Coordinates of C-alpha atoms and ligand atoms in Angstrom, one line a residue:
Chain A
X1007 CA 4.2 -7.5 -8.2
X1008 CA 4.9 -10.5 -10.3
X1009 CA 5.7 -13.8 -8.7
X1010 CA 8.4 -16.2 -10.0
X1011 CA 5.8 -18.6 -11.3
X1012 CA 4.3 -15.8 -13.3
X1013 CA 7.7 -14.9 -14.8
X1014 CA 8.2 -18.6 -15.6
X1015 CA 4.8 -18.9 -17.3
X1016 CA 5.4 -15.7 -19.3
X1017 CA 8.8 -17.1 -20.4
X1018 CA 7.3 -20.4 -21.4
X1019 CA 4.5 -18.7 -23.3
X1020 CA 6.9 -16.5 -25.2
X1021 CA 9.2 -19.4 -26.1
X1022 CA 6.2 -21.4 -27.4
X1023 CA 5.1 -18.5 -29.6
X1024 CA 8.6 -18.1 -31.1
X1025 CA 8.6 -21.9 -31.8
X1026 CA 5.2 -21.6 -33.4
X1027 CA 6.3 -18.7 -35.5
X1028 CA 9.1 -20.8 -36.9
X1029 CA 6.7 -23.4 -38.4
X1030 CA 6.7 -21.9 -41.9
X1031 CA 10.5 -22.4 -42.1
X1032 CA 10.5 -26.0 -41.1
X1033 CA 7.1 -27.5 -42.2
X1034 CA 5.7 -28.0 -45.6
X1035 CA 2.5 -26.5 -47.1
X1036 CA 0.3 -29.1 -45.5
X1037 CA 1.6 -28.4 -42.0
X1038 CA 1.2 -24.6 -42.6
X1039 CA -2.4 -25.1 -43.5
X1040 CA -3.0 -27.1 -40.3
X1041 CA -1.0 -24.4 -38.5
X1042 CA -3.4 -21.7 -39.8
X1043 CA -6.4 -23.7 -38.7
X1044 CA -5.0 -24.3 -35.2
X1045 CA -4.0 -20.6 -34.8
X1046 CA -7.5 -19.6 -35.9
X1047 CA -9.3 -21.9 -33.5
X1048 CA -6.9 -21.0 -30.7
X1049 CA -7.8 -17.4 -31.0
X1050 CA -11.5 -18.2 -31.3
X1051 CA -11.7 -20.8 -28.5
X1052 CA -9.5 -18.9 -26.1
X1053 CA -11.3 -15.6 -26.5
X1054 CA -14.6 -17.5 -26.3
X1055 CA -13.5 -19.0 -23.0
X1056 CA -12.4 -15.7 -21.6
X1057 CA -16.1 -14.8 -21.5
X1058 CA -17.9 -18.1 -21.2
X1059 CA -15.4 -19.7 -18.8
X1060 CA -16.1 -17.5 -15.8
X1061 CA -19.7 -16.5 -16.6
X1062 CA -20.9 -19.9 -17.8
X1063 CA -22.9 -18.2 -20.6
X1064 CA -22.6 -20.4 -23.7
X1065 CA -22.3 -18.0 -26.7
X1066 CA -23.0 -19.3 -30.1
X1067 CA -22.3 -15.9 -31.7
X1068 CA -18.8 -16.7 -32.8
X1069 CA -19.9 -17.1 -36.4
X1070 CA -21.7 -13.7 -36.3
X1071 CA -18.5 -11.9 -35.2
X1072 CA -16.3 -13.9 -37.5
X1073 CA -18.6 -13.2 -40.5
X1074 CA -18.7 -9.5 -39.6
X1075 CA -14.9 -9.6 -39.7
X1076 CA -14.6 -11.3 -43.1
X1077 CA -17.1 -8.9 -44.6
X1078 CA -15.2 -6.0 -43.1
X1079 CA -12.2 -7.1 -45.1
X1080 CA -14.3 -8.2 -48.1
X1081 CA -16.0 -4.8 -48.4
X1082 CA -13.1 -2.6 -47.2
X1083 CA -9.9 -3.9 -48.8
X1084 CA -10.3 -2.0 -52.0
X1085 CA -11.1 1.3 -50.1
X1086 CA -8.9 1.2 -47.0
X1087 CA -5.4 0.3 -46.2
X1088 CA -5.3 -3.4 -45.4
X1089 CA -3.6 -2.8 -42.0
X1090 CA -6.6 -0.7 -40.9
X1091 CA -9.1 -3.5 -41.6
X1092 CA -8.2 -5.8 -38.8
X1093 CA -8.5 -3.2 -36.1
X1094 CA -11.6 -1.9 -37.7
X1095 CA -13.2 -5.3 -37.7
X1096 CA -12.2 -5.7 -34.0
X1097 CA -13.9 -2.4 -33.2
X1098 CA -17.0 -3.4 -35.1
X1099 CA -17.0 -6.8 -33.4
X1100 CA -16.7 -5.1 -30.0
X1101 CA -19.6 -2.7 -30.8
X1102 CA -21.8 -5.6 -32.0
X1103 CA -21.0 -7.5 -28.8
X1104 CA -21.8 -4.5 -26.7
X1105 CA -25.2 -4.1 -28.3
X1106 CA -26.0 -7.8 -28.1
X1107 CA -24.6 -7.9 -24.5
X1108 CA -26.6 -5.0 -23.2
X1109 CA -29.7 -6.5 -24.8
X1110 CA -29.3 -10.1 -23.7
X1111 CA -26.9 -10.6 -20.8
X1112 CA -29.7 -9.8 -18.4
X1113 CA -31.5 -12.9 -19.8
X1114 CA -30.9 -16.2 -18.2
X1115 CA -28.4 -18.6 -19.8
X1116 CA -30.8 -20.6 -22.0
X1117 CA -32.2 -17.5 -23.7
X1118 CA -28.8 -16.1 -24.2
X1119 CA -27.7 -19.3 -26.1
X1120 CA -30.7 -19.2 -28.4
X1121 CA -30.3 -15.5 -29.0
X1122 CA -26.7 -15.7 -29.9
X1123 CA -27.4 -18.6 -32.3
X1124 CA -30.2 -16.6 -33.9
X1125 CA -28.0 -13.6 -34.2
X1126 CA -25.5 -15.3 -36.6
X1127 CA -28.5 -16.6 -38.7
X1128 CA -30.1 -13.1 -38.7
X1129 CA -27.0 -11.4 -39.9
X1130 CA -26.4 -14.1 -42.5
X1131 CA -30.0 -13.6 -43.8
X1132 CA -29.5 -9.8 -43.8
X1133 CA -26.2 -10.1 -45.8
X1134 CA -27.8 -12.5 -48.3
X1135 CA -30.7 -10.2 -48.7
X1136 CA -28.4 -7.2 -49.2
X1137 CA -26.5 -9.2 -51.9
X1138 CA -29.7 -10.2 -53.6
X1139 CA -30.7 -6.6 -53.8
X1140 CA -27.4 -5.4 -55.1
X1141 CA -27.3 -8.4 -57.5
X1142 CA -24.0 -9.9 -56.2
X1143 CA -23.6 -13.4 -55.0
X1144 CA -20.4 -13.1 -53.1
X1145 CA -17.3 -11.0 -52.8
X1146 CA -13.8 -11.6 -54.2
X1147 CA -11.0 -10.8 -51.8
X1148 CA -7.9 -10.6 -53.9
X1149 CA -4.8 -9.6 -52.1
X1150 CA -1.1 -10.6 -52.4
X1151 CA -1.1 -12.0 -48.9
X1152 CA 0.1 -15.6 -48.6
X1153 CA -0.7 -18.3 -46.1
X1154 CA 2.5 -17.4 -44.2
X1155 CA 1.3 -13.8 -43.7
X1156 CA -2.1 -15.0 -42.5
X1157 CA -0.4 -17.5 -40.1
X1158 CA 1.8 -14.9 -38.5
X1159 CA -1.0 -12.4 -38.2
X1160 CA -3.1 -15.0 -36.4
X1161 CA -0.2 -15.8 -34.1
X1162 CA 0.2 -12.1 -33.2
X1163 CA -3.6 -12.0 -32.5
X1164 CA -3.3 -15.1 -30.4
X1165 CA -0.5 -13.5 -28.4
X1166 CA -2.7 -10.4 -27.9
X1167 CA -5.6 -12.6 -26.7
X1168 CA -3.4 -14.4 -24.2
X1169 CA -2.0 -11.2 -23.0
X1170 CA -5.4 -9.7 -22.6
X1171 CA -6.6 -12.8 -20.8
X1172 CA -3.6 -12.8 -18.5
X1173 CA -4.1 -9.1 -17.6
X1174 CA -7.8 -9.5 -17.0
X1175 CA -7.0 -12.5 -14.8
X1176 CA -4.9 -10.3 -12.6
X1177 CA -7.3 -7.4 -12.6
X1178 CA -10.4 -6.5 -10.5
X1179 CA -12.5 -7.3 -13.6
X1180 CA -11.1 -10.8 -13.6
X1181 CA -11.9 -11.3 -9.9
X1182 CA -15.3 -9.8 -10.5
X1183 CA -16.0 -12.4 -13.2
X1184 CA -14.9 -15.3 -11.0
X1185 CA -17.3 -14.1 -8.4
X1186 CA -20.1 -13.7 -10.9
X1187 CA -19.4 -17.2 -12.1
X1188 CA -19.7 -18.6 -8.6
X1189 CA -22.8 -16.7 -7.5
X1190 CA -24.2 -13.7 -9.3
X1191 CA -26.4 -12.8 -6.4
X1192 CA -23.4 -12.5 -4.1
X1193 CA -21.5 -10.6 -6.8
X1194 CA -24.3 -8.0 -7.0
X1195 CA -24.5 -7.7 -3.2
X1196 CA -20.8 -7.2 -3.0
X1197 CA -21.1 -4.1 -5.1
X1198 CA -20.1 -5.6 -8.5
X1199 CA -21.6 -4.1 -11.6
X1200 CA -22.4 -7.5 -13.1
X1201 CA -23.9 -6.4 -16.3
X1202 CA -20.9 -4.2 -17.1
X1203 CA -18.4 -6.9 -16.3
X1204 CA -20.1 -9.4 -18.6
X1205 CA -20.6 -7.0 -21.4
X1206 CA -16.9 -6.0 -21.3
X1207 CA -15.8 -9.6 -21.6
X1208 CA -18.3 -10.3 -24.3
X1209 CA -16.8 -7.4 -26.2
X1210 CA -13.3 -8.8 -25.9
X1211 CA -14.4 -12.1 -27.3
X1212 CA -16.4 -10.4 -30.1
X1213 CA -13.5 -8.2 -31.0
X1214 CA -11.1 -11.2 -31.2
X1215 CA -13.5 -13.3 -33.3
X1216 CA -14.1 -10.4 -35.8
X1217 CA -10.4 -9.7 -36.1
X1218 CA -9.9 -13.4 -36.9
X1219 CA -12.5 -13.2 -39.6
X1220 CA -10.8 -10.1 -41.1
X1221 CA -7.4 -11.9 -41.1
X1222 CA -8.8 -15.0 -42.8
X1223 CA -10.9 -13.3 -45.5
X1224 CA -8.0 -13.2 -48.0
X1225 CA -7.5 -16.9 -47.5
X1226 CA -11.0 -17.7 -48.7
X1227 CA -10.6 -15.5 -51.8
X1228 CA -14.3 -15.7 -52.5
X1229 CA -16.6 -15.1 -49.5
X1230 CA -20.3 -15.6 -49.3
X1231 CA -22.7 -15.5 -46.4
X1232 CA -23.0 -19.3 -46.0
X1233 CA -19.3 -19.6 -45.6
X1234 CA -18.6 -16.5 -43.4
X1235 CA -21.5 -17.0 -41.0
X1236 CA -21.6 -20.8 -40.8
X1237 CA -23.1 -21.9 -37.5
X1238 CA -20.8 -24.9 -37.6
X1239 CA -18.0 -22.6 -36.6
X1240 CA -19.7 -21.5 -33.4
X1241 CA -20.3 -25.1 -32.4
X1242 CA -16.8 -26.2 -33.2
X1243 CA -15.4 -23.4 -31.1
X1244 CA -17.6 -24.4 -28.1
X1245 CA -16.6 -28.0 -28.5
X1246 CA -12.9 -27.3 -28.7
X1247 CA -12.9 -24.9 -25.7
X1248 CA -14.9 -27.4 -23.6
X1249 CA -12.6 -30.2 -24.6
X1250 CA -9.6 -28.3 -23.4
X1251 CA -11.3 -26.8 -20.4
X1252 CA -12.2 -23.2 -19.7
X1253 CA -10.8 -23.0 -16.2
X1254 CA -7.4 -22.0 -17.4
X1255 CA -6.1 -19.6 -20.0
X1256 CA -4.2 -22.4 -21.7
X1257 CA -7.1 -24.8 -21.6
X1258 CA -8.8 -24.2 -24.9
X1259 CA -5.6 -24.7 -27.0
X1260 CA -5.2 -28.1 -25.4
X1261 CA -8.6 -28.9 -27.0
X1262 CA -8.0 -27.1 -30.3
X1263 CA -4.9 -29.1 -31.3
X1264 CA -6.3 -32.7 -31.0
X1265 CA -9.7 -31.6 -32.3
X1266 CA -8.2 -30.0 -35.4
X1267 CA -6.4 -33.3 -36.3
X1268 CA -9.5 -35.3 -35.5
X1269 CA -11.6 -33.0 -37.6
X1270 CA -9.2 -33.2 -40.5
X1271 CA -9.6 -37.0 -40.4
X1272 CA -13.4 -36.9 -40.1
X1273 CA -13.8 -34.4 -43.0
X1274 CA -11.5 -36.5 -45.2
X1275 CA -13.1 -39.8 -44.4
X1276 CA -16.8 -38.9 -43.9
X1277 CA -17.3 -35.6 -45.8
X1278 CA -21.1 -36.0 -45.8
X1279 CA -21.6 -36.9 -42.1
X1280 CA -19.6 -34.0 -40.5
X1281 CA -22.6 -32.4 -38.7
X1282 CA -23.6 -35.7 -37.2
X1283 CA -20.1 -36.5 -36.1
X1284 CA -19.8 -33.0 -34.6
X1285 CA -22.9 -33.7 -32.6
X1286 CA -21.4 -37.0 -31.4
X1287 CA -18.1 -35.3 -30.4
X1288 CA -20.1 -32.8 -28.4
X1289 CA -22.0 -35.5 -26.5
X1290 CA -18.8 -37.5 -25.9
X1291 CA -17.1 -34.5 -24.4
X1292 CA -20.0 -33.5 -22.2
X1293 CA -20.3 -37.0 -20.9
X1294 CA -16.7 -38.1 -20.7
X1295 CA -14.8 -34.9 -20.0
X1296 CA -17.3 -32.4 -18.6
X1297 CA -14.5 -30.2 -17.4
X1298 CA -12.1 -30.8 -20.3
X1299 CA -8.5 -31.8 -20.1
X1300 CA -7.9 -29.1 -17.5
X1301 CA -10.5 -30.6 -15.2
X1302 CA -9.0 -34.1 -15.8
X1303 CA -5.6 -32.9 -14.9
X1304 CA -6.9 -31.3 -11.7
X1305 CA -8.7 -34.5 -10.7
X1306 CA -5.6 -36.6 -11.3
X1307 CA -3.5 -34.2 -9.3
X1308 CA -6.0 -34.2 -6.4
X1309 CA -6.1 -38.0 -6.4
X1310 CA -2.3 -38.2 -6.4
X1311 CA -2.1 -35.8 -3.5
X1312 CA -4.8 -37.8 -1.6
X1313 CA -2.8 -41.0 -2.2
X1314 CA 0.3 -39.3 -0.9
X1315 CA -1.6 -38.2 2.2
X1316 CA -2.6 -41.8 2.9
X1317 CA 0.7 -43.5 2.3
Chain B
X941 CA -28.4 17.1 8.8
X942 CA -28.9 16.6 12.5
X943 CA -26.4 14.3 14.3
X944 CA -29.2 12.0 15.5
X945 CA -30.8 11.7 12.1
X946 CA -31.4 8.0 11.3
X947 CA -28.9 6.2 9.1
X948 CA -31.6 4.1 7.6
X949 CA -35.4 4.8 7.4
X950 CA -38.3 3.0 5.9
X951 CA -41.6 4.7 5.2
X952 CA -44.6 2.8 4.0
X953 CA -42.3 0.1 2.5
X954 CA -44.5 -2.4 0.8
X955 CA -43.8 -5.6 -1.3
X956 CA -46.4 -7.6 -3.0
X957 CA -46.0 -10.9 -4.6
X958 CA -49.1 -11.2 -6.8
X959 CA -51.9 -11.2 -4.3
X960 CA -49.7 -11.7 -1.3
X961 CA -48.6 -8.6 0.6
X962 CA -45.3 -9.9 2.1
X963 CA -44.3 -6.5 3.5
X964 CA -47.1 -4.1 4.3
X965 CA -46.5 -0.4 4.9
X966 CA -43.6 -0.8 7.2
X967 CA -42.1 2.2 8.9
X968 CA -39.0 2.2 11.0
X969 CA -35.7 4.1 11.6
X970 CA -32.3 2.8 12.5
X971 CA -30.0 5.2 14.3
X972 CA -26.2 5.2 14.0
X973 CA -24.5 2.6 16.3
X974 CA -27.8 0.9 17.0
X975 CA -28.5 -2.8 16.9
X976 CA -32.1 -3.2 15.8
X977 CA -33.8 -6.6 16.0
X978 CA -36.3 -7.5 13.3
X979 CA -38.4 -10.3 14.7
X980 CA -41.6 -12.1 14.0
X981 CA -43.0 -15.6 13.3
X982 CA -42.0 -17.6 10.2
X983 CA -43.2 -16.1 7.0
X984 CA -43.9 -12.7 8.5
X985 CA -41.8 -10.8 6.0
X986 CA -38.5 -10.3 7.7
X987 CA -36.3 -11.6 5.0
X988 CA -38.4 -9.8 2.4
X989 CA -37.8 -6.5 4.3
X990 CA -34.1 -7.1 4.2
X991 CA -34.3 -7.9 0.5
X992 CA -36.0 -4.5 0.0
X993 CA -33.3 -2.7 1.9
X994 CA -30.4 -4.5 0.2
X995 CA -31.9 -4.1 -3.3
X996 CA -32.4 -7.8 -3.9
X997 CA -36.1 -6.8 -4.5
X998 CA -37.6 -3.5 -5.5
X999 CA -40.3 -2.2 -3.2
X1000 CA -43.8 -2.1 -4.7
X1001 CA -44.3 1.2 -2.9
X1002 CA -42.9 3.3 -0.1
X1003 CA -39.5 4.8 0.4
X1004 CA -36.2 3.5 1.9
X1005 CA -33.5 6.0 2.6
X1006 CA -29.9 5.9 3.6
X1007 CA -28.9 9.1 5.5
X1008 CA -31.9 10.9 3.9
X1009 CA -31.1 9.8 0.3
X1010 CA -33.7 7.5 -1.3
X1011 CA -32.3 4.1 -2.3
X1012 CA -35.4 2.1 -3.1
X1013 CA -35.0 2.4 -6.8
X1014 CA -31.3 1.5 -6.9
X1015 CA -29.8 -1.9 -7.8
X1016 CA -28.2 -4.2 -5.3
X1017 CA -24.7 -3.3 -6.4
X1018 CA -25.3 0.4 -6.0
X1019 CA -26.8 -0.1 -2.6
X1020 CA -23.8 -2.3 -1.6
X1021 CA -21.4 0.5 -2.7
X1022 CA -23.3 3.0 -0.7
X1023 CA -22.6 1.0 2.4
X1024 CA -25.3 -1.6 3.0
X1025 CA -24.0 -5.1 3.3
X1026 CA -25.8 -8.3 4.1
X1027 CA -25.6 -12.0 4.9
X1028 CA -28.2 -14.4 3.5
X1029 CA -30.6 -16.6 5.5
X1030 CA -29.2 -19.6 3.6
X1031 CA -25.4 -19.0 3.6
X1032 CA -24.1 -18.0 0.2
X1033 CA -20.3 -18.5 -0.3
X1034 CA -18.3 -18.5 -3.5
X1035 CA -17.8 -22.3 -3.8
X1036 CA -14.7 -22.3 -6.1
X1037 CA -12.7 -20.0 -3.9
X1038 CA -10.6 -20.1 -0.7
X1039 CA -11.8 -18.5 2.5
X1040 CA -9.5 -15.6 1.9
X1041 CA -10.8 -14.9 -1.6
X1042 CA -14.4 -15.1 -0.4
X1043 CA -13.6 -12.3 2.1
X1044 CA -11.5 -10.4 -0.5
X1045 CA -14.7 -10.1 -2.6
X1046 CA -16.1 -7.8 0.1
X1047 CA -12.8 -5.9 0.5
X1048 CA -12.3 -5.3 -3.2
X1049 CA -15.8 -4.3 -4.4
X1050 CA -17.7 -3.0 -1.4
X1051 CA -18.4 0.4 0.1
X1052 CA -14.6 1.1 0.4
X1053 CA -12.7 -0.4 -2.5
X1054 CA -9.3 -1.8 -2.1
X1055 CA -6.9 -3.8 -4.2
X1056 CA -3.7 -5.8 -4.1
X1057 CA -1.9 -6.1 -0.8
X1058 CA -4.2 -3.7 0.9
X1059 CA -7.3 -5.8 0.1
X1060 CA -5.4 -9.0 1.2
X1061 CA -4.4 -7.4 4.5
X1062 CA -7.9 -6.1 5.1
X1063 CA -9.5 -9.4 4.3
X1064 CA -7.1 -11.1 6.7
X1065 CA -8.0 -8.6 9.4
X1066 CA -11.7 -9.4 9.0
X1067 CA -10.9 -13.1 9.2
X1068 CA -9.1 -12.5 12.5
X1069 CA -12.1 -10.5 13.7
X1070 CA -14.4 -13.5 13.1
X1071 CA -11.8 -15.9 14.4
X1072 CA -11.1 -17.7 11.2
X1073 CA -7.6 -16.5 10.3
X1074 CA -6.0 -19.9 10.6
X1075 CA -8.4 -21.2 7.9
X1076 CA -7.6 -18.4 5.4
X1077 CA -6.3 -20.7 2.7
X1078 CA -8.8 -23.5 3.2
X1079 CA -11.3 -24.2 0.5
X1080 CA -14.8 -23.2 1.6
X1081 CA -16.0 -26.7 0.9
X1082 CA -14.0 -28.0 3.9
X1083 CA -15.6 -25.7 6.5
X1084 CA -18.0 -26.6 9.3
X1085 CA -21.4 -24.9 9.3
X1086 CA -20.5 -22.1 11.7
X1087 CA -17.3 -21.4 9.9
X1088 CA -19.2 -20.9 6.6
X1089 CA -21.3 -18.4 8.5
X1090 CA -18.1 -16.7 9.8
X1091 CA -16.8 -16.4 6.2
X1092 CA -20.0 -14.8 5.1
X1093 CA -19.9 -12.4 8.0
X1094 CA -16.3 -11.5 7.3
X1095 CA -17.1 -10.9 3.6
X1096 CA -19.9 -8.4 4.5
X1097 CA -17.7 -6.7 7.2
X1098 CA -14.8 -6.4 4.7
X1099 CA -16.7 -3.8 2.7
X1100 CA -16.7 -1.4 5.6
X1101 CA -20.5 -1.2 5.6
X1102 CA -22.4 1.6 7.2
X1103 CA -25.3 -0.7 7.9
X1104 CA -25.1 -4.5 8.3
X1105 CA -28.0 -6.7 7.6
X1106 CA -27.8 -10.1 9.3
X1107 CA -30.6 -12.6 8.3
X1108 CA -30.8 -15.3 11.0
X1109 CA -27.0 -15.4 11.3
X1110 CA -27.3 -17.4 14.5
X1111 CA -29.8 -20.0 13.2
X1112 CA -28.8 -23.6 13.0
X1113 CA -25.9 -23.3 15.5
X1114 CA -25.4 -25.8 18.3
X1115 CA -25.4 -24.5 21.9
X1116 CA -21.6 -24.0 22.1
X1117 CA -21.5 -22.4 18.7
X1118 CA -24.4 -20.2 19.6
X1119 CA -22.5 -18.8 22.6
X1120 CA -19.5 -18.0 20.3
X1121 CA -21.8 -16.5 17.7
X1122 CA -23.5 -14.2 20.2
X1123 CA -20.1 -13.1 21.6
X1124 CA -19.0 -12.3 18.1
X1125 CA -22.0 -10.1 17.3
X1126 CA -21.6 -8.5 20.7
X1127 CA -18.1 -7.5 19.7
X1128 CA -19.5 -5.9 16.5
X1129 CA -22.0 -4.1 18.6
X1130 CA -19.2 -2.8 20.9
X1131 CA -17.3 -1.6 17.8
X1132 CA -20.3 0.7 17.3
X1133 CA -21.6 -0.8 14.1
X1134 CA -25.2 -0.2 12.9
X1135 CA -26.9 -3.6 12.5
X1136 CA -30.3 -4.9 11.7
X1137 CA -30.6 -8.4 13.2
X1138 CA -33.3 -10.8 12.0
X1139 CA -33.4 -13.4 14.7
X1140 CA -35.5 -16.2 16.2
X1141 CA -33.1 -16.8 19.1
X1142 CA -34.7 -15.0 22.1
X1143 CA -31.6 -14.9 24.2
X1144 CA -29.7 -13.2 21.4
X1145 CA -32.4 -10.7 20.9
X1146 CA -32.5 -9.8 24.6
X1147 CA -28.8 -9.5 25.0
X1148 CA -27.9 -7.8 21.7
X1149 CA -30.7 -5.5 20.6
X1150 CA -31.2 -1.9 21.6
X1151 CA -34.6 -2.0 20.0
X1152 CA -36.9 -4.4 18.2
X1153 CA -39.5 -4.1 15.4
X1154 CA -41.9 -7.0 15.4
X1155 CA -43.6 -8.1 12.2
X1156 CA -46.6 -10.4 11.7
X1157 CA -48.1 -11.3 8.3
X1158 CA -46.1 -8.4 6.7
X1159 CA -47.3 -5.8 9.2
X1160 CA -45.4 -4.1 12.0
X1161 CA -47.2 -4.9 15.2
X1162 CA -44.9 -3.6 17.8
X1163 CA -41.7 -1.6 18.3
X1164 CA -39.6 -0.9 21.5
X1165 CA -37.0 -2.4 23.7
X1166 CA -36.7 -6.2 23.7
X1167 CA -38.3 -6.4 27.1
X1168 CA -41.2 -4.2 26.1
X1169 CA -42.0 -6.0 22.8
X1170 CA -41.6 -9.5 24.2
X1171 CA -44.1 -8.8 26.9
X1172 CA -46.6 -7.2 24.5
X1173 CA -49.8 -9.3 24.4
X1174 CA -50.1 -8.8 20.6
X1175 CA -46.6 -10.1 20.0
X1176 CA -47.2 -13.1 22.3
X1177 CA -50.4 -13.8 20.4
X1178 CA -48.6 -13.6 17.1
X1179 CA -45.9 -16.0 18.2
X1180 CA -48.2 -18.5 20.0
X1181 CA -50.4 -18.6 17.0
X1182 CA -47.5 -19.9 15.0
X1183 CA -46.4 -23.5 15.4
X1184 CA -42.7 -22.8 14.7
X1185 CA -42.3 -20.1 17.3
Ligands
LIG2381 N1 -39.7 -14.2 -4.2 C1 -41.0 -14.5 -3.6 N2 -42.0 -14.8 -4.4 C2 -43.2 -15.0 -3.8 N3 -43.5 -15.0 -2.5 C3 -42.4 -14.8 -1.7 C4 -41.1 -14.5 -2.2 N4 -40.3 -14.3 -1.1 C5 -41.0 -14.4 0.0 N5 -42.3 -14.7 -0.3 C6 -43.4 -14.9 0.6 O1 -43.5 -13.8 1.4 C7 -43.8 -14.1 2.8 C8 -42.7 -13.6 3.7 O2 -41.6 -14.3 3.5 P1 -40.2 -14.0 4.2 O3 -39.1 -14.9 3.7 O4 -39.9 -12.5 4.1 O5 -40.5 -14.4 5.7 P2 -39.5 -14.4 7.0 O6 -40.2 -13.5 8.0 O7 -38.1 -14.1 6.6 O8 -39.7 -15.9 7.4 P3 -38.6 -16.9 8.1 O9 -38.6 -16.7 9.5 O10 -39.2 -18.3 7.8 O11 -37.3 -16.7 7.4 C9 -43.9 -15.6 2.8 O12 -45.3 -16.0 2.7 C10 -43.2 -16.1 1.6 O13 -43.7 -17.3 1.1
LIG2382 MG1 -36.4 -15.2 6.6

């Protein structure tokens, strides 16, 4: 069933993961911190693009799922085995995505964007209210997990996200989503259950974002709603995925890596203007690279082919 | 069920858009292997009737049944799976895909569902049927107008539909293309397919349809063989009263 190119891509992917897994042995503490950030955004942006790439629905719910995941760890780590928390967060994330998806994916794109943004805020307010009632400000997540453990866990999660994306791409579900992205009316009239396909993919991205939050909670040590549910996260994920391009599975990571370094520089030099600069980055990407690096590459390739055809 | 029971029947099918009754209490049956023409002046409600049958719109009242089972309340995807497949008056293709993938969409998700090599082979067979096999790997953006229509037809055929709804499939073709187009639909007719044909091209209606239903302002004004309805004074009046006829 598999073609040679697919075997080659799989081999390249596996090699890159092994290389990435070696980072803690060669790099210092600073590189590892960057590595964790990149791995985190790779999972978030890639799983975001699995849903938003083909459907063109812009979800700003990443922070809601991520926060749900951090709170799963925060509230559960003293009661449950740590290794159960990440899968549990994924299940909760998928369930939340299913509820939100069933309620909103019938809406047109604009309403969906606003609803997802509102969702993260709503949950944040609920958690804040809950903490006020119980008299706590935040939660301490004290574990003996180090940065290296977190990094490796994120890498495994990233590998799972890529594998899921690759399997979906080869499946009827993946084909259905491409058709939905092209013309939803045609999709419906071809016999595709469009609502189910969209909800399923939204669940995958919700599960991945919640699992990421659950893995990262021990790194924050102290979690509070403003940190766990920050809307900034949702916007950053969208920007990175769009910068890389959502047309390919490997697109988002191509955006994540340069953006992480850019963001490090911005946060260090202009700590008070981050939101403004994030907005500028967003505008720049939309105007200069509307289809991301993936789109740029496709354009260049087409032009080169055209030139060959004329010469 | 009797052997000659209709495949599709409409009883009192009505669609209102606010104050406008676009389809008004329409009744008709389509028998198996029949090619039925649905004709009428512009804006008479033909496309809306097809939209009701395909599930693109829900009827305001009345029943639509497929082999005796009511389908009026079902969604478009459920109706497609039960075997009603359509083309659109304004051609709708999947712009990011190749010709073959467009047709595979029908083969993979339609009334009969296929996957992998079987779906590819079936889609290819449909492309051969419409005479487009050599363009299978072309991008749909590179096609001529008639070829886009062929792709859409192949996509609907690929789902093995029980009933085929063609909304002005011959419209906009030049004289040579029109001859090819009519020949293609005649071939479908000879294969014994059940078709509802919405058309303005009179030659096509005369040579392809077993029977015609004529609509005017949402209402059925005549039904019969093409020769009968086209000589009906009320039909002539409806067409002559319309500038575009
Ligand atoms: N979605 C809609 N909302 C409101 N009015 C509509 C809608 N669809 C169709 N109509 C109206 O219903 C009437 C019938 O339209 P319909 O498209 O069914 O006509 P038609 O017979 O297919 O015409 P044509 O030959 O021009 O394609 C028209 O007056 C049209 O403006
Ligand atoms: Mg019409």
